[in-house]
XYZ file of C-alpha atoms in Angstrom:
735
model
C 31.407 -24.427 -6.061
C 30.493 -27.082 -3.449
C 32.623 -30.252 -3.604
C 30.701 -33.560 -3.461
C 30.835 -35.066 0.049
C 32.694 -38.306 0.760
C 30.545 -41.446 0.915
C 30.539 -43.527 4.134
C 31.314 -46.779 2.257
C 33.536 -45.222 -0.397
C 36.258 -47.897 -0.176
C 33.735 -50.671 -0.654
C 32.120 -48.811 -3.551
C 35.479 -48.304 -5.302
C 36.297 -51.997 -4.802
C 32.954 -52.907 -6.390
C 33.619 -50.560 -9.345
C 37.088 -52.037 -9.991
C 35.646 -55.549 -9.904
C 33.976 -54.860 -13.265
C 37.395 -54.161 -14.866
C 35.793 -51.586 -17.164
C 37.726 -48.390 -16.436
C 39.836 -47.121 -19.382
C 38.433 -49.741 -21.779
C 37.662 -48.957 -25.412
C 34.213 -47.706 -26.525
C 31.590 -50.390 -27.137
C 28.543 -50.128 -29.400
C 26.155 -51.599 -26.834
C 26.868 -48.702 -24.473
C 27.073 -46.073 -27.260
C 23.661 -47.138 -28.579
C 22.122 -46.626 -25.139
C 23.563 -43.089 -24.714
C 22.447 -42.188 -28.231
C 18.964 -43.503 -27.431
C 18.920 -41.577 -24.127
C 19.876 -38.331 -25.905
C 17.144 -38.910 -28.496
C 14.437 -39.653 -25.915
C 15.369 -36.697 -23.670
C 16.119 -34.373 -26.618
C 19.561 -33.356 -25.319
C 22.842 -32.943 -27.213
C 24.906 -34.900 -24.633
C 24.383 -38.285 -22.951
C 27.072 -39.990 -20.848
C 27.722 -43.252 -18.987
C 29.888 -41.884 -16.155
C 31.831 -44.077 -13.704
C 33.274 -42.315 -10.618
C 36.581 -43.522 -9.133
C 38.900 -41.875 -6.561
C 39.935 -38.793 -8.543
C 37.877 -38.605 -11.708
C 34.698 -39.430 -13.515
C 35.462 -41.613 -16.561
C 33.009 -41.961 -19.448
C 32.412 -45.424 -20.821
C 30.247 -43.784 -23.484
C 30.370 -40.058 -24.285
C 27.679 -39.190 -26.837
C 28.026 -35.526 -27.846
C 31.133 -34.833 -25.647
C 34.670 -35.126 -27.057
C 36.436 -35.872 -23.729
C 36.602 -39.232 -21.883
C 37.083 -38.007 -18.321
C 36.962 -34.947 -16.004
C 38.178 -34.385 -12.398
C 35.884 -35.761 -9.713
C 35.606 -32.387 -7.963
C 33.916 -31.013 -11.121
C 31.628 -34.024 -11.464
C 27.834 -33.707 -11.316
C 27.660 -37.518 -11.244
C 29.679 -37.522 -7.991
C 26.654 -35.749 -6.483
C 24.217 -38.123 -8.213
C 25.685 -41.246 -6.537
C 25.218 -39.829 -3.036
C 21.623 -41.106 -3.033
C 21.501 -44.316 -5.146
C 17.703 -44.486 -4.930
C 16.936 -41.066 -6.497
C 17.614 -39.341 -9.775
C 19.525 -36.032 -9.622
C 17.791 -33.298 -11.626
C 19.448 -29.861 -12.057
C 17.152 -27.629 -14.150
C 19.529 -24.630 -14.263
C 22.994 -25.117 -12.727
C 23.632 -21.337 -12.740
C 21.028 -21.013 -9.990
C 22.337 -23.985 -7.920
C 25.043 -23.018 -5.421
C 26.595 -26.488 -5.747
C 27.400 -25.944 -9.418
C 27.113 -22.222 -10.261
C 30.921 -21.725 -10.206
C 31.790 -25.142 -11.653
C 34.250 -24.766 -14.609
C 32.075 -27.187 -16.589
C 29.206 -24.686 -16.142
C 31.076 -21.427 -16.669
C 33.151 -22.888 -19.542
C 32.895 -25.685 -22.084
C 30.716 -27.666 -22.382
C 28.451 -25.187 -20.446
C 26.448 -27.727 -18.426
C 23.196 -25.898 -17.644
C 20.722 -28.788 -17.479
C 21.628 -32.166 -15.940
C 19.575 -35.285 -15.248
C 21.305 -38.420 -13.933
C 20.058 -41.813 -12.790
C 22.501 -43.759 -10.534
C 23.931 -47.053 -11.847
C 23.404 -49.288 -8.805
C 24.830 -52.845 -8.764
C 23.366 -55.873 -7.016
C 25.124 -54.931 -3.748
C 23.560 -51.468 -3.690
C 26.713 -49.556 -4.646
C 26.299 -46.596 -7.017
C 29.096 -47.066 -9.565
C 28.266 -43.914 -11.501
C 25.309 -42.633 -13.477
C 23.609 -42.441 -16.859
C 23.138 -38.721 -17.433
C 21.793 -36.371 -20.120
C 23.091 -32.799 -20.429
C 21.982 -29.639 -22.218
C 23.416 -26.106 -22.407
C 20.024 -24.455 -21.800
C 17.540 -24.776 -18.911
C 15.233 -27.746 -19.416
C 12.667 -30.008 -17.743
C 11.995 -33.690 -18.500
C 8.565 -35.299 -18.472
C 7.822 -38.177 -16.114
C 7.846 -40.540 -19.112
C 11.317 -39.352 -20.128
C 12.615 -39.785 -16.560
C 11.135 -43.307 -16.457
C 12.775 -44.148 -19.777
C 16.112 -42.824 -18.444
C 15.804 -45.101 -15.393
C 15.027 -48.105 -17.640
C 18.120 -47.404 -19.731
C 20.177 -47.145 -16.528
C 19.027 -50.616 -15.524
C 19.994 -51.914 -18.962
C 23.503 -50.445 -18.471
C 23.781 -52.209 -15.121
C 22.679 -55.402 -16.896
C 25.450 -54.884 -19.439
C 27.968 -54.271 -16.643
C 26.778 -57.413 -14.890
C 27.093 -59.379 -18.124
C 30.556 -57.956 -18.673
C 31.607 -59.059 -15.212
C 30.188 -62.468 -15.825
C 31.908 -62.703 -19.193
C 35.222 -61.708 -17.608
C 34.889 -64.493 -15.112
C 34.181 -66.907 -17.921
C 37.274 -65.769 -19.792
C 39.423 -66.314 -16.688
C 38.442 -69.961 -16.544
C 39.122 -71.528 -19.924
C 38.522 -74.990 -18.447
C 34.874 -74.202 -18.066
C 34.356 -73.402 -21.755
C 31.041 -75.185 -21.793
C 29.838 -73.083 -18.908
C 31.163 -69.983 -20.684
C 29.270 -70.933 -23.847
C 26.127 -71.566 -21.855
C 26.538 -68.225 -20.124
C 27.120 -66.468 -23.467
C 23.927 -68.007 -24.778
C 22.214 -66.980 -21.604
C 23.748 -63.510 -21.893
C 22.421 -63.242 -25.450
C 19.044 -64.307 -24.205
C 19.246 -61.719 -21.437
C 20.220 -59.062 -23.961
C 17.302 -60.082 -26.167
C 15.023 -60.080 -23.163
C 16.413 -56.721 -22.028
C 15.905 -55.246 -25.496
C 12.401 -56.669 -25.546
C 11.810 -55.172 -22.106
C 13.018 -51.808 -23.412
C 10.664 -52.024 -26.393
C 7.835 -53.082 -24.099
C 8.530 -50.202 -21.713
C 8.425 -47.803 -24.659
C 4.799 -48.675 -25.308
C 4.013 -45.642 -23.134
C 7.041 -43.621 -24.252
C 6.372 -40.017 -25.421
C 8.423 -40.666 -28.576
C 7.584 -42.826 -31.597
C 9.581 -46.074 -31.715
C 9.505 -48.910 -34.257
C 11.766 -51.851 -35.157
C 12.102 -52.781 -38.834
C 13.457 -56.168 -39.963
C 16.273 -56.209 -42.489
C 14.120 -58.376 -44.773
C 11.987 -56.032 -46.914
C 12.058 -53.496 -44.087
C 9.135 -55.263 -42.428
C 7.725 -53.799 -39.200
C 8.651 -56.128 -36.342
C 7.089 -53.864 -33.695
C 5.793 -50.307 -33.300
C 4.619 -48.461 -30.191
C 1.318 -46.501 -30.034
C 3.085 -43.144 -30.414
C 4.587 -44.339 -33.694
C 1.152 -45.430 -34.863
C -0.287 -42.042 -33.860
C 2.547 -40.254 -35.693
C 1.882 -42.082 -39.002
C -1.920 -42.146 -38.648
C -2.258 -45.961 -38.203
C -2.773 -48.456 -35.421
C 0.303 -50.559 -34.539
C -1.587 -53.701 -35.643
C -1.944 -52.135 -39.112
C 1.859 -51.872 -39.364
C 3.391 -54.974 -37.716
C 4.228 -57.718 -40.219
C 4.059 -55.459 -43.279
C 6.908 -53.954 -45.309
C 7.438 -50.212 -44.879
C 6.130 -49.113 -48.290
C 3.163 -51.517 -48.078
C 2.072 -50.207 -44.691
C 2.902 -46.576 -45.562
C 2.694 -46.263 -49.395
C 2.792 -42.452 -49.250
C 6.460 -42.659 -48.194
C 7.399 -43.955 -51.633
C 9.731 -41.528 -53.382
C 10.585 -39.626 -50.161
C 13.864 -41.567 -49.714
C 13.213 -43.170 -46.323
C 13.493 -46.766 -47.616
C 16.826 -46.002 -49.303
C 18.172 -44.415 -46.126
C 17.119 -47.461 -44.047
C 18.870 -49.815 -46.480
C 22.019 -47.681 -46.279
C 21.994 -47.906 -42.445
C 21.743 -51.711 -42.713
C 24.497 -51.878 -45.321
C 26.960 -49.522 -43.588
C 25.928 -50.186 -39.932
C 26.183 -46.381 -39.529
C 23.372 -44.631 -37.623
C 21.398 -41.886 -39.379
C 20.232 -38.769 -37.507
C 18.128 -35.912 -38.925
C 16.394 -32.987 -37.235
C 13.214 -31.186 -38.271
C 12.828 -33.496 -41.263
C 9.701 -32.852 -43.376
C 7.535 -35.962 -43.932
C 4.405 -36.221 -46.078
C 2.131 -38.699 -44.282
C -1.516 -39.772 -44.727
C -3.521 -39.124 -41.556
C -7.320 -39.308 -41.302
C -7.609 -39.606 -45.055
C -5.580 -36.444 -45.816
C -1.964 -36.037 -46.825
C -0.229 -33.867 -44.211
C 3.282 -32.484 -43.888
C 4.758 -33.048 -40.434
C 8.247 -32.406 -39.049
C 10.206 -34.970 -37.007
C 13.569 -35.446 -35.327
C 14.549 -38.855 -36.689
C 17.138 -41.495 -35.693
C 17.841 -44.778 -37.532
C 19.945 -47.016 -35.256
C 21.243 -50.391 -36.607
C 19.964 -53.287 -34.469
C 22.767 -55.816 -33.951
C 23.189 -59.266 -32.463
C 26.117 -60.187 -30.218
C 28.132 -61.294 -33.218
C 27.760 -57.819 -34.741
C 25.327 -58.891 -37.420
C 22.697 -56.245 -38.265
C 19.223 -57.761 -38.138
C 17.166 -54.611 -38.473
C 16.854 -50.895 -37.743
C 15.510 -49.223 -34.593
C 13.531 -46.114 -35.584
C 13.088 -43.305 -33.026
C 11.044 -40.270 -34.129
C 9.877 -37.188 -32.207
C 7.090 -35.018 -33.583
C 8.378 -31.408 -33.633
C 5.737 -30.044 -36.020
C 4.367 -27.509 -33.554
C 7.847 -26.205 -32.704
C 8.800 -25.868 -36.374
C 5.556 -24.134 -37.350
C 5.800 -21.817 -34.321
C 9.388 -20.919 -35.189
C 8.397 -20.315 -38.806
C 5.633 -17.966 -37.626
C 8.067 -16.142 -35.332
C 10.577 -15.860 -38.158
C 7.852 -14.540 -40.488
C 6.705 -12.037 -37.838
C 10.265 -10.886 -37.231
C 10.810 -10.521 -40.993
C 7.640 -8.415 -41.206
C 8.744 -6.303 -38.232
C 12.155 -5.719 -39.757
C 10.532 -4.683 -43.043
C 8.272 -2.241 -41.194
C 11.172 -0.975 -39.082
C 13.171 -0.280 -42.239
C 10.287 1.811 -43.600
C 9.999 4.256 -40.662
C 11.939 7.486 -40.131
C 13.181 6.530 -36.664
C 16.312 4.545 -35.900
C 15.267 1.098 -34.623
C 16.930 -1.947 -33.084
C 16.271 -5.310 -31.383
C 18.077 -6.735 -28.330
C 17.860 -10.051 -26.506
C 16.543 -10.247 -22.945
C 19.977 -9.337 -21.548
C 20.269 -6.180 -23.678
C 22.601 -7.617 -26.350
C 21.603 -5.737 -29.527
C 21.768 -7.991 -32.580
C 19.807 -6.068 -35.242
C 19.481 -2.441 -36.409
C 17.311 -1.016 -39.182
C 18.731 0.658 -42.289
C 18.102 4.160 -40.894
C 20.584 3.435 -38.055
C 23.354 2.532 -40.479
C 22.464 5.462 -42.782
C 22.726 7.926 -39.882
C 25.755 6.496 -38.027
C 27.704 5.173 -41.028
C 28.484 1.963 -39.090
C 28.096 -1.795 -39.680
C 26.501 -4.577 -37.646
C 29.951 -5.925 -36.779
C 30.792 -2.553 -35.192
C 27.444 -2.112 -33.408
C 26.547 -5.657 -32.279
C 26.149 -6.177 -28.539
C 27.346 -3.034 -26.729
C 29.151 -1.555 -29.733
C 26.597 1.292 -29.883
C 28.589 3.058 -27.131
C 31.009 4.290 -29.816
C 28.383 6.653 -31.313
C 27.306 8.185 -27.971
C 28.400 11.437 -26.383
C 31.620 10.432 -24.543
C 30.808 12.877 -21.730
C 27.569 10.994 -20.916
C 28.297 7.396 -21.982
C 28.962 6.102 -18.451
C 25.639 7.514 -17.229
C 23.741 6.154 -20.271
C 25.242 2.660 -19.886
C 24.282 2.594 -16.200
C 20.697 3.620 -17.036
C 20.410 0.901 -19.691
C 21.864 -1.763 -17.404
C 19.386 -0.848 -14.684
C 16.455 -0.897 -17.146
C 17.409 -4.327 -18.565
C 16.903 -5.811 -15.088
C 13.196 -4.884 -15.134
C 10.307 -5.700 -17.458
C 8.768 -2.264 -18.089
C 9.008 0.163 -21.033
C 11.373 3.096 -20.505
C 12.547 6.305 -22.193
C 15.911 8.044 -22.377
C 17.132 11.214 -24.079
C 20.708 11.495 -25.352
C 22.856 12.594 -28.286
C 24.066 10.267 -31.076
C 26.955 10.945 -33.441
C 26.176 11.045 -37.170
C 28.564 9.694 -39.802
C 29.784 13.274 -40.469
C 30.889 13.583 -36.814
C 28.083 15.918 -35.659
C 25.779 15.075 -32.740
C 21.964 15.288 -32.679
C 19.482 14.786 -29.837
C 17.309 11.632 -29.875
C 14.389 10.434 -27.751
C 14.760 6.680 -27.183
C 11.715 4.557 -26.346
C 12.274 0.892 -25.397
C 9.536 -1.737 -25.096
C 9.785 -5.327 -23.746
C 8.550 -8.336 -25.759
C 7.211 -10.991 -23.389
C 6.313 -14.677 -23.767
C 3.043 -16.254 -22.677
C 4.415 -16.488 -19.119
C 5.102 -12.754 -18.972
C 8.890 -13.148 -19.154
C 10.923 -10.744 -21.266
C 12.403 -12.462 -24.329
C 13.386 -9.402 -26.371
C 13.631 -5.612 -26.242
C 12.589 -3.381 -29.162
C 13.838 0.205 -29.276
C 13.365 3.295 -31.447
C 15.378 6.529 -31.555
C 13.436 9.626 -32.664
C 15.331 12.746 -33.792
C 14.324 15.641 -31.487
C 17.111 18.024 -32.431
C 14.584 20.597 -33.718
C 12.530 20.402 -30.507
C 15.691 20.848 -28.447
C 16.610 23.902 -30.537
C 13.104 25.315 -30.079
C 13.400 24.789 -26.310
C 16.741 26.571 -26.295
C 15.299 29.427 -28.379
C 12.314 29.697 -26.016
C 14.599 29.818 -22.990
C 16.611 32.538 -24.680
C 13.427 34.444 -25.510
C 12.200 34.088 -21.934
C 15.538 35.395 -20.662
C 15.402 38.253 -23.153
C 11.810 39.037 -22.227
C 12.708 38.966 -18.541
C 15.471 41.465 -19.150
C 13.113 43.651 -21.221
C 10.543 43.538 -18.440
C 13.180 44.581 -15.926
C 14.048 47.567 -18.137
C 10.332 48.347 -18.544
C 9.879 48.270 -14.781
C 12.724 50.722 -14.367
C 11.265 52.959 -17.094
C 7.846 52.778 -15.472
C 9.341 53.760 -12.100
C 11.107 56.679 -13.733
C 7.926 57.648 -15.573
C 5.941 57.574 -12.343
C 8.485 59.844 -10.701
C 8.392 62.292 -13.584
C 4.615 62.164 -13.713
C 4.383 62.951 -9.994
C 6.477 66.096 -10.388
C 4.789 67.138 -13.666
C 1.162 67.404 -12.605
C -0.638 67.623 -9.318
C -3.777 66.363 -10.992
C -2.006 63.246 -12.251
C -0.560 62.717 -8.753
C -4.036 62.858 -7.272
C -5.256 60.344 -9.850
C -2.400 57.982 -8.999
C -3.239 58.276 -5.301
C -6.828 57.332 -6.040
C -5.637 54.417 -8.189
C -3.362 53.202 -5.394
C -6.242 53.451 -2.935
C -8.444 51.490 -5.325
C -5.750 48.836 -5.764
C -5.286 48.546 -1.993
C -9.022 48.198 -1.628
C -9.021 45.530 -4.353
C -6.345 43.510 -2.503
C -8.373 43.643 0.708
C -11.542 42.704 -1.151
C -9.950 39.500 -2.476
C -10.230 38.155 1.069
C -13.995 38.094 0.719
C -15.006 36.549 -2.659
C -18.756 36.906 -1.996
C -18.441 40.754 -2.223
C -15.902 40.690 -5.078
C -18.455 41.257 -7.869
C -19.885 44.374 -6.224
C -16.419 45.788 -5.401
C -15.055 45.043 -8.894
C -18.081 46.552 -10.666
C -18.285 49.716 -8.496
C -15.380 50.592 -6.227
C -12.699 49.653 -8.831
C -14.404 50.673 -12.052
C -15.380 54.116 -10.745
C -11.797 55.298 -9.952
C -10.658 53.936 -13.308
C -13.357 55.918 -15.065
C -12.232 59.021 -13.193
C -8.607 58.367 -14.141
C -9.637 57.967 -17.749
C -11.886 61.045 -17.545
C -9.229 63.206 -15.851
C -6.700 62.020 -18.427
C -9.050 63.069 -21.212
C -9.737 66.456 -19.509
C -6.015 67.039 -19.054
C -5.420 66.250 -22.703
C -8.238 68.547 -23.842
C -7.801 71.435 -21.423
C -4.018 71.576 -21.245
C -3.232 70.264 -24.705
C -1.338 73.375 -25.718
C 0.610 73.504 -22.447
C 1.754 69.853 -22.437
C 4.858 68.801 -24.296
C 5.382 65.467 -26.131
C 6.613 63.691 -23.016
C 3.497 64.666 -21.038
C 1.272 63.467 -23.927
C 3.160 60.183 -23.850
C 2.479 59.852 -20.109
C -1.231 60.513 -20.643
C -1.375 57.905 -23.421
C 0.256 55.409 -21.081
C -2.282 56.171 -18.337
C -5.185 55.774 -20.776
C -3.820 52.479 -22.159
C -3.107 51.125 -18.665
C -6.600 52.093 -17.523
C -8.185 50.281 -20.494
C -6.159 47.168 -19.820
C -7.040 47.211 -16.153
C -10.718 47.663 -16.977
C -10.617 44.597 -19.232
C -8.744 42.662 -16.555
C -11.335 43.562 -13.897
C -14.137 42.474 -16.200
C -12.392 39.116 -16.754
C -11.776 38.722 -13.021
C -15.398 39.598 -12.364
C -16.480 36.898 -14.786
C -13.987 34.478 -13.201
C -15.349 35.233 -9.697
C -19.005 34.979 -10.690
C -18.454 31.568 -12.261
C -17.043 30.287 -8.990
C -19.973 31.530 -6.911
C -22.981 30.758 -9.096
C -24.817 27.779 -7.642
C -28.229 27.862 -9.376
C -29.598 24.492 -10.663
C -28.549 23.491 -14.189
C -31.089 23.321 -17.029
C -31.162 21.213 -20.178
C -29.503 23.420 -22.792
C -28.710 22.899 -26.469
C -25.023 23.075 -27.364
C -26.037 23.754 -30.991
C -27.883 26.924 -29.882
C -25.024 27.959 -27.574
C -22.452 27.631 -30.393
C -24.778 29.529 -32.742
C -25.110 32.369 -30.185
C -21.306 32.476 -29.726
C -20.738 32.598 -33.484
C -23.261 35.436 -33.717
C -21.530 37.319 -30.879
C -18.161 36.943 -32.625
C -19.584 37.589 -36.098
C -17.683 40.863 -36.607
C -14.369 39.297 -35.603
C -15.149 36.211 -37.744
C -15.983 38.384 -40.737
C -12.879 40.576 -40.362
C -10.565 37.552 -40.118
C -12.531 35.553 -42.770
C -12.673 32.645 -40.344
C -14.078 29.255 -41.427
C -15.882 27.373 -38.645
C -17.111 23.792 -39.152
C -19.466 22.513 -36.427
C -20.359 18.866 -35.799
C -23.838 17.808 -34.668
C -23.835 18.473 -30.903
C -25.954 17.096 -28.056
C -28.101 18.806 -25.383
C -26.536 18.825 -21.900
C -27.332 19.839 -18.334
C -25.647 23.142 -17.597
C -25.658 26.910 -17.126
C -26.352 28.584 -20.471
C -24.489 31.838 -19.791
C -21.427 30.051 -18.371
C -21.272 27.643 -21.339
C -21.561 30.554 -23.785
C -18.684 32.256 -21.956
C -16.672 28.984 -22.185
C -17.056 28.475 -25.928
C -16.778 32.208 -26.691
C -13.353 32.264 -24.997
C -12.210 29.101 -26.840
C -13.440 30.269 -30.276
C -12.057 33.775 -29.711
C -8.649 32.276 -28.801
C -8.722 30.007 -31.869
C -9.199 33.074 -34.088
C -6.793 35.309 -32.160
C -3.899 32.810 -32.126
C -4.055 32.190 -35.872
C -1.391 34.336 -37.611
C -2.932 37.506 -39.073
C -1.775 36.597 -42.589
C -3.816 33.352 -42.513
C -7.561 32.695 -42.559
C -8.543 30.867 -39.339
C -9.941 27.373 -39.892
C -11.724 25.992 -36.865
C -13.477 22.644 -36.411
C -15.820 21.695 -33.561
C -16.262 17.922 -33.113
C -18.482 15.972 -30.743
C -17.992 12.499 -29.165
C -19.746 10.555 -26.404
C -17.135 8.886 -24.189
C -17.234 6.299 -21.413
C -15.495 7.327 -18.197
C -12.879 4.622 -18.839
C -12.039 6.267 -22.174
C -11.050 9.622 -20.662
C -7.357 10.546 -21.046
C -4.997 9.642 -18.220
C -4.593 12.423 -15.690
C -8.120 13.891 -16.019
C -10.039 13.838 -12.740
C -13.561 15.243 -13.256
C -15.464 15.839 -10.016
C -18.664 14.334 -11.444
C -19.307 10.637 -10.866
C -21.029 10.316 -14.256
C -20.149 7.205 -16.272
C -20.446 9.006 -19.628
C -19.093 12.367 -20.780
C -19.731 14.722 -23.697
C -16.418 15.455 -25.458
C -16.360 18.702 -27.466
C -13.093 19.363 -29.366
C -12.237 22.846 -30.725
C -9.381 22.470 -33.238
C -7.533 25.363 -34.897
C -4.509 25.725 -37.179
C -2.899 28.509 -35.199
C 0.520 28.997 -33.647
C 0.028 26.215 -31.083
C 2.207 25.758 -27.988
C 4.672 23.320 -26.425
C 2.835 20.503 -24.602
C 5.020 20.970 -21.522
C 3.163 24.256 -20.818
C -0.248 22.493 -20.681
C -0.800 22.986 -16.925
C 0.414 26.571 -17.054
C -2.045 27.861 -19.688
C -5.062 27.298 -17.427
C -3.632 29.392 -14.569
C -4.721 32.987 -13.957
C -2.464 35.674 -15.556
C -0.359 33.040 -17.354
C 0.604 33.896 -20.941
C 2.863 32.077 -23.394
C 3.136 34.977 -25.856
C 4.147 38.611 -25.577
C 1.362 41.231 -25.457
C 2.853 42.749 -28.580
C 2.101 39.485 -30.436
C -1.385 38.695 -29.093
C -3.625 40.782 -26.835
C -5.301 39.424 -23.732
C -5.346 39.409 -19.952
C -4.236 35.842 -19.267
C -7.566 35.045 -17.583
C -9.610 33.596 -20.479
C -8.491 29.953 -20.208
C -8.673 30.108 -16.399
C -12.341 31.104 -16.870
C -12.789 28.127 -19.205
C -11.335 25.736 -16.659
C -13.549 27.168 -13.906
C -16.695 26.837 -16.042
C -15.879 23.228 -16.884
C -15.012 22.458 -13.256
C -18.227 24.155 -12.091
C -20.070 21.654 -14.347
C -18.192 18.642 -12.892
C -16.037 18.159 -15.984
C -12.443 18.599 -17.156
C -10.585 20.416 -19.913
C -7.255 19.678 -21.548
C -5.421 20.481 -24.783
C -3.176 18.837 -27.388
C -0.745 20.986 -29.350
C 2.642 21.393 -30.982
C 4.353 24.662 -31.838
C 3.314 25.793 -35.312
C 0.826 22.921 -35.695
C -2.316 24.396 -34.139
C -4.111 23.234 -31.009
C -7.107 21.127 -29.996
C -8.897 22.037 -26.754
C -10.889 19.041 -25.430
C -13.844 19.819 -23.128
C -15.359 16.909 -21.150
C -18.800 17.585 -19.586
C -20.755 14.899 -17.666
C -23.777 13.318 -19.317
C -26.488 13.493 -16.634
C -29.324 11.021 -17.217
C -32.588 12.214 -15.623
């Protein structure tokens, strides 16, 4: 906190202040009316007339503040008097190094906003200030600042009059002069009040003065006329209910009479008023003040009316409240736990599902009380993550465990979204907690299965090594076949370095040794059947099965290689005909599995007919294969035309086309976990054991290569047990 600097003429200023003999005097209505009027005009809860002496700031009038003085070192007004010719405006004291650590900011009354106009006497000394204070950041309009300065001048006038009156009292011998000065003072007060009313002609608030006789309008500024739908000339000189007959029965005339009778001001906020404007009866909302207008002798001669139109604020708040009520109703109808926090992360509302799950109450959970239902081993980490996220303005996700009312813990995925105002500033946070305990259990089961499968594979490898050793010693013919197979495999590895010759090598040099292995195995089985025992037959069966699998794998690799190297121009082909040909090719498999295939109307595209048939044959074959054998496969093929901007995030087709054909193949099969999406399109990658579903692990890699060869992309959407949808995006080429 920065202390206010000493003024160069401080002794002279203090002497001038004491000359008014006003410090520690009783409250006076003339000053209280001005602070009340200042608070009404500036729409603040606190308005003060502050006079600064050696050690304190003392309040001649303290509207909205229960204390009469504070130490000078805490005083905002002590800063305001440094420059008597300028108003001191502090929009947010928490961001001002002069005041951020001030006890009046950090504690009661929490001075956040401050606007003060110096009270400068005729000698140029700033005696103090007229200030307005709020506990939230705020900005005043130029009209409000001008009105505040006018009121400050009126206070100086009152101080000057007080000083003059004191001098008159000191000299009883000059009673006539005193009387003359009192009359003059009354005239000055009347003139000052008239000046105030005149200055309010351009005030942003509605102001009118009603006479005590029949509540007749004595004056009304243009804003008042605009508020009630009349010109000021249509009001002045007429009684209230004559000028505004629609107010009859709304109680305003009775309230005005009560203010006159009791001399007690009347203040109301967001008061509903039915008023006739432009020929229609409208309901508006106003902040209203009735202030008794008194003469020097204390006699009430009328009522000063100050009204501020707050209709837009009220209607906006009502809409926000209605929207929040609707949101809370919707949040209570969903399965997820949901909550709302303010911009600082203070949670003040939870939906019913939260209380049902945790068995807690709002009193227990409000603010940061939610920590009590978190995993104690991770709470420090979770709190740190939340605190870091609250500082930003972006959505975020966290995964953690929450304790149920029975004491057990379950995993939840938490998604948090910011609610921003029209300036893009965060005003609220909305969060949901989705139960993912089942997914976590599935992940754990899958990890266990993978571990188990890895161990089984290790055992299989050992068994295969042992089998190879036994096979080598059992038959010279089998040994020769293995040597040829090893030579073929070595040749295959070398041939991978030259993809242009891969098709020839795969179709001749690899297939031929495999055929010999299969032939020799068959000859051994036929010729030496009686001489071979059960173990030898088992070895031969393994060789035959391995040869068949390798033959299928080579064929898939051959297809995969040819797709990569084919560069002939694309033709206009019909997807309807391609799908029909694929269905015909798979007719036996479709008939055996009793598969149901529903095909949307498709479009012709530019492409390679044989490659596209291979693509959709692999996808349809997979859709049938990965449907459990005890279920009838149900497959749907849908077509959409998409703009490039509508493609899913993460897809990067090589074509520059602005439109793409989207063909979706949807099944109701076993599905897969979405986290394995990138893996399924890699060569030799499988998510299921061979004992569950046959295959080489090359089919989807072929699909991706076909789509890529056409300048498109492929992706998939799936959940375990919920089927899968493979989405193919092919460029629309306009000739």
